[in-house]
Amino acid sequence: MAYKRFTDRLPIIPADAKEHNVTCHYCIVGCGYNAYTWPLNKQGGPAPSENKFGQDLSQQQYQDAEAWYTSSMYNVVKQDGKDVHLVVMPDVNCVVNSGLGSIRGARMAENRPSKITGTQQQRLSDPMVWRNGVWQPTSWDDAMDLVARVTARVATEGSEDDLVVSMFDHGGSAGGYENTWGTGKLYFESMKIKNCRIHNRPAYNSEVHSTRDMGVGELNYAYEDYELTDTIFMVGANSMETQTNLYLNHMVPGLRGGARMVVVDPRRTLTVHSSEQYAGPENVLHLAINEGTDMVLFNAILTHIVDNGWVDADFIANSTFQGGEAVAQDSAYPAGLGSLDYAMQTCRTSVEEAAGICGVDAADIIKAGEWIAQPHDDGSRRKCVTCYEKGIIWGNDNYRTIGALVNIALATGNLGREGGGVCRLGGHQEGYYRPGDAHVGRPAEYVDQFLIRGLGGVHHIWACDHYKTTLNAAEFKRVHKRRSDMVKDAIDAAAGGTREQVVDAIVSAINAGGLFVVDVDIIHSQIGQNAHVILPACEANEMNLTSMNGERRLRLSERYMDPFGNSKPDCLIAAEMAQNMERVLRDMGNDAYADQFTGYDWETEEDAFMDGYNAGNPEVTYDRLRAMGNNGVQEPVVGYENGQLVGTERLYTDGTFDRHGRDDGKALFCAAGWRGWQAAGKAREQAAHRFWINNVRANIFWQNQFLDQDNDFVQDRFPYPFIEMNPDDMVDLGLAPGDLIEIINDNGVTQGMAYPVSTAKVGQVAMVFGSPAGSQGNVVNPGVNELVLPDYKHCWGDIRKISDATAETAAISFKSKEIVL
Amino acid sequence: MKCNRMVDMGRRQVLRGGIVGAAGAAAATVLPAEQAKAQGLARVAYPSNRLANIADLAVNEPMDIGYPDADSPGVLIKLGTAVEGGVGPDGDIVAYSVLCPHKGWMLSYSADDKTLNCPGHHSRFDCEAGGQQTWGHATNNLPQFDLRVDDQGDIFVEGVDELIYGRLSNVLES
């Protein structure tokens, strides 16, 4: 039976409840919410004078009510040491979401740790160290001393290259400007760590190098552009699921206002289906291409547009490079960059050729070109907003494919103008502010392979769980466990020894090929099973946190509750780590190195914000952001006038492009030459296996389910990761809905439950990414592009049954996810 | 969804405070002039309402109802196949709220796959799986009404398992 909370009434928010600005800390859209808190022994009442909304709550509220909240939006949490009621509900006055809550964000309150209601008791409350064969809770001083002593020994007896760091680079959650600065200052200023990687990819690099090299920052529009455009061109994204309220509150009004939509995705997504309902099927074109062939499609669309003269000649003349080749292809640039004419020498592709490679009708490619660029009957230019995400970012030949897509936007002048833009849709919010990373190099080190080769001696991990979210995960896990077990064994063998003796034992184990692992996280993660020191962090709203969303909207999401137990903001953990490094290094007599670890006398996250982001953006302070509320200000902030921060609605309105750092301000086109499967091993794997294993997202889960794995509403719906399959394939394999299955190939094995989907193509399955109950990354091969961007999306395997459906999987709904109206 | 049959609304149950009152009377003589009297129930008191007789139901044709009062619309459905939580001799009678627990839009019934569907934001709920949200934005599964069938085949509704959209108390309080 479906999970029910059996809540039949909720405390009413009293009129004098405290109100806090909240930006949803999950996806990049960053919906506005309000958090209300009030003392446990107080309550509001149904009369207008008795509640926060001034409304009569003794009556039924109707559709889109401002004053209704549900059980998932309620909890009891600690605030300044006292238990208080908490309601976190969507803000009707936020321009991002206009009161809409998502299935993720509207559970923020329920996903807070509470000792009263018992929610999220998986949260870490105290540091832990591996001692006596288990993880033992301990003090910050004890844990930090061990971290600093081992790290300092390894970094000085070897070099900083022996310290490997995995660290988030995003906003929201536990990221944000405060925390990326704290970690960035430690690893890029006090140290110059180059063997580092980001939470979702095996190197420290951009996911969208080519658009930046072309001069076009990847977040250049305003969400409003979806309401002002003629055509929405979506590639490798499923916004109805993953950027829900961007879709509902901005794309849907565009569609209802007459915009057409072109969706490029091998799979029929819910976005396609819903868009057909909102816009009419005749206004939605789904190009269900063969997997990995996006670049050919874009090149053919570009060729069709150029050959028909639908380009924006003035824009090209004034804003793009004119002199042939500007940047030659080399080891750091996987494609040449230059003028449109230069790029066309490589990109030129006929519609017929593309139809053959992509597996779609030539007529549909032509129609896409018309919808994107054909001028209106009165001769006016057609506006098109282009958006893309993991389908090509994690796809075949990342650099050239994204370059080919940005080419279309540049050729049609859809940048810096209302109804235009060519933007990634994003995952987390953004919140990156760090010292320069040039020392990392380009291409950056492939850190997973570095560790697999037995290199590195200390691994600091900040809110990353590579067990769930890396490629080639099966091999990575085997090696990481083996190397970290060597250190655990050494610690166990040194039981009873002094701190010095234990450190000596750890260092000896490292020198023998072991790995000392420090894991900073909010929960005891899967990779945390290999840790020797575990440090408890807190999240947004347990601290003040600044981030920006997918239209560069910067907000301060306010602290409304205490960090759980003795957990702390990451920025203050980084500061404490630096202070301990300084102390230990001085004890070791290395004053010069110790001096590099000064400048961390932060007491609060605001101190870290002022030390980092504010130093580069002096107009922006906590007080000013707080006053800007849930609408915040769109970056870059260009001033402060009349008590308001002044932002920038969309980029490149003056037609100059600077993201590549070129003085001429001219955008570059990408010579996106098609070369089939770019990453090693893909073609062979495709030939060897029956099923393409697409990895996909679902609206109900946030990322790798780090909180949702402890949320009964979520786990009731999908107790195992779903693997969507065509029913004929299921019959052929003798599978019933909910049966447990495994996917096998040369890279490894993973598991999930069979989930029939009638629109799935035969021979193609779609497995939800990042699940704790089955990591899709186990079966993804190590193939990356020249700049170490993984091709997670292309993976092939065979499927076999593990068992019949369990009681849990048999009971869930297997009906179509597509609406029937 | 337009109501085709308004229900026989039961009287709202009146709080029973007799035991508390008796204990108070037997207690000490020194009491505040206005002694606080808390409502003694941990859950709201749901009315028991007769909705229909089994004979009134046609298979897979939802009957519009209101519960706990007429401002809270729902449907009563004889699904035709037994489901967990279904009542009646065939174990196939269920009832749900039809206010979408996301934003309160009125759900419509799809007889083809026995789901309730939201025209606003495309959430959908499975009437054969306890109102589980098959896909959507709501953070609650669909409130299901607790049914009882008596010997005459009369169907009574006596409770709700989840907060109904638009109310902070399932039984409205004055």
Short mmCIF file of C-alpha atoms in Angstrom, two decimals, chain B residues 33-160:
data_model
loop_
_atom_site.label_atom_id
_atom_site.label_comp_id
_atom_site.label_asym_id
_atom_site.label_seq_id
_atom_site.Cartn_x
_atom_site.Cartn_y
_atom_site.Cartn_z
CA ALA B 33 -11.94 30.40 37.83
CA GLU B 34 -11.55 29.35 34.17
CA GLN B 35 -10.01 25.95 34.07
CA ALA B 36 -8.44 25.09 30.75
CA LYS B 37 -10.20 22.24 29.01
CA ALA B 38 -8.11 20.71 26.28
CA GLN B 39 -9.75 18.69 23.58
CA GLY B 40 -9.10 15.15 24.67
CA LEU B 41 -8.56 13.53 21.32
CA ALA B 42 -5.23 12.92 19.62
CA ARG B 43 -6.82 12.72 16.20
CA VAL B 44 -9.63 14.71 14.72
CA ALA B 45 -13.02 13.11 15.15
CA TYR B 46 -14.26 11.94 11.77
CA PRO B 47 -17.95 11.67 10.97
CA SER B 48 -19.35 8.35 9.84
CA ASN B 49 -21.25 9.09 6.64
CA ARG B 50 -23.27 6.81 4.45
CA LEU B 51 -22.14 7.29 0.86
CA ALA B 52 -24.13 4.78 -1.14
CA ASN B 53 -25.20 1.18 -1.37
CA ILE B 54 -23.11 -1.29 -3.31
CA ALA B 55 -26.03 -1.68 -5.66
CA ASP B 56 -25.66 1.98 -6.63
CA LEU B 57 -22.16 1.44 -8.02
CA ALA B 58 -21.28 0.44 -11.56
CA VAL B 59 -17.86 -1.06 -12.18
CA ASN B 60 -15.20 1.52 -13.04
CA GLU B 61 -17.65 4.43 -12.94
CA PRO B 62 -16.66 6.81 -10.17
CA MET B 63 -19.37 8.32 -8.01
CA ASP B 64 -18.74 11.85 -6.77
CA ILE B 65 -18.80 12.22 -3.02
CA GLY B 66 -17.78 14.75 -0.41
CA TYR B 67 -16.00 13.91 2.81
CA PRO B 68 -15.68 14.85 5.64
CA ASP B 69 -17.94 17.62 4.30
CA ALA B 70 -19.20 18.79 0.98
CA ASP B 71 -16.24 21.15 0.45
CA SER B 72 -13.88 18.23 0.21
CA PRO B 73 -14.69 16.40 -3.01
CA GLY B 74 -13.84 12.79 -3.61
CA VAL B 75 -14.79 9.75 -5.61
CA LEU B 76 -16.14 6.35 -4.70
CA ILE B 77 -15.12 3.66 -7.18
CA LYS B 78 -15.86 -0.02 -7.64
CA LEU B 79 -12.69 -0.97 -9.49
CA GLY B 80 -13.79 -4.40 -10.66
CA THR B 81 -10.76 -6.22 -9.31
CA ALA B 82 -9.74 -6.68 -5.71
CA VAL B 83 -7.07 -4.32 -4.39
CA GLU B 84 -5.32 -4.06 -1.08
CA GLY B 85 -7.49 -1.87 1.11
CA GLY B 86 -10.58 -2.41 -1.05
CA VAL B 87 -13.89 -3.15 0.71
CA GLY B 88 -17.11 -4.92 -0.19
CA PRO B 89 -17.66 -8.55 -1.13
CA ASP B 90 -15.28 -8.22 -4.08
CA GLY B 91 -12.66 -6.23 -2.17
CA ASP B 92 -12.65 -3.67 -4.93
CA ILE B 93 -14.38 -0.58 -3.56
CA VAL B 94 -12.18 2.41 -2.74
CA ALA B 95 -12.62 6.14 -2.25
CA TYR B 96 -10.20 9.01 -2.64
CA SER B 97 -9.99 12.75 -2.36
CA VAL B 98 -9.89 14.36 -5.79
CA LEU B 99 -8.05 17.51 -4.76
CA CYS B 100 -4.49 17.12 -5.98
CA PRO B 101 -2.22 17.23 -2.94
CA HIS B 102 0.24 19.34 -4.93
CA LYS B 103 -1.76 22.51 -5.63
CA GLY B 104 -5.37 21.53 -5.12
CA TRP B 105 -6.45 21.18 -8.73
CA MET B 106 -9.40 18.87 -9.33
CA LEU B 107 -8.33 15.45 -10.51
CA SER B 108 -10.06 13.61 -13.32
CA TYR B 109 -10.53 9.86 -13.50
CA SER B 110 -9.08 7.83 -16.32
CA ALA B 111 -11.17 4.69 -16.62
CA ASP B 112 -8.62 3.23 -19.02
CA ASP B 113 -5.94 2.76 -16.43
CA LYS B 114 -7.83 3.58 -13.23
CA THR B 115 -5.81 6.62 -12.30
CA LEU B 116 -6.67 10.09 -11.10
CA ASN B 117 -4.96 12.79 -13.14
CA CYS B 118 -4.20 16.45 -12.54
CA PRO B 119 -4.71 18.82 -15.46
CA GLY B 120 -2.66 21.54 -13.79
CA HIS B 121 0.79 20.06 -13.46
CA HIS B 122 0.32 16.47 -14.66
CA SER B 123 0.58 14.50 -11.43
CA ARG B 124 -1.24 11.18 -11.46
CA PHE B 125 -2.30 8.73 -8.78
CA ASP B 126 -2.97 5.01 -8.96
CA CYS B 127 -6.41 4.05 -7.63
CA GLU B 128 -5.33 0.41 -7.51
CA ALA B 129 -2.24 1.10 -5.38
CA GLY B 130 -3.68 3.02 -2.45
CA GLY B 131 -3.48 6.34 -4.27
CA GLN B 132 0.26 6.11 -4.78
CA GLN B 133 1.52 8.94 -6.92
CA THR B 134 2.61 7.20 -10.07
CA TRP B 135 4.33 10.39 -11.13
CA GLY B 136 4.00 13.97 -10.06
CA HIS B 137 4.90 16.85 -7.83
CA ALA B 138 2.89 16.14 -4.71
CA THR B 139 4.75 15.21 -1.56
CA ASN B 140 1.82 13.16 -0.31
CA ASN B 141 0.20 10.20 -1.90
CA LEU B 142 -3.49 10.73 -2.52
CA PRO B 143 -5.64 10.81 0.64
CA GLN B 144 -7.73 7.67 0.73
CA PHE B 145 -11.04 7.49 2.57
CA ASP B 146 -11.54 4.69 5.06
CA LEU B 147 -14.64 2.69 4.09
CA ARG B 148 -16.90 0.22 5.85
CA VAL B 149 -19.68 -1.87 4.33
CA ASP B 150 -22.51 -3.10 6.49
CA ASP B 151 -24.71 -6.16 6.10
CA GLN B 152 -27.14 -4.28 3.88
CA GLY B 153 -24.40 -3.25 1.50
CA ASP B 154 -24.43 0.32 2.67
CA ILE B 155 -21.04 1.94 2.30
CA PHE B 156 -19.89 4.24 5.07
CA VAL B 157 -16.83 6.49 5.12
CA GLU B 158 -15.20 6.99 8.50
CA GLY B 159 -11.73 8.44 8.15
CA VAL B 160 -8.90 9.74 5.99
#
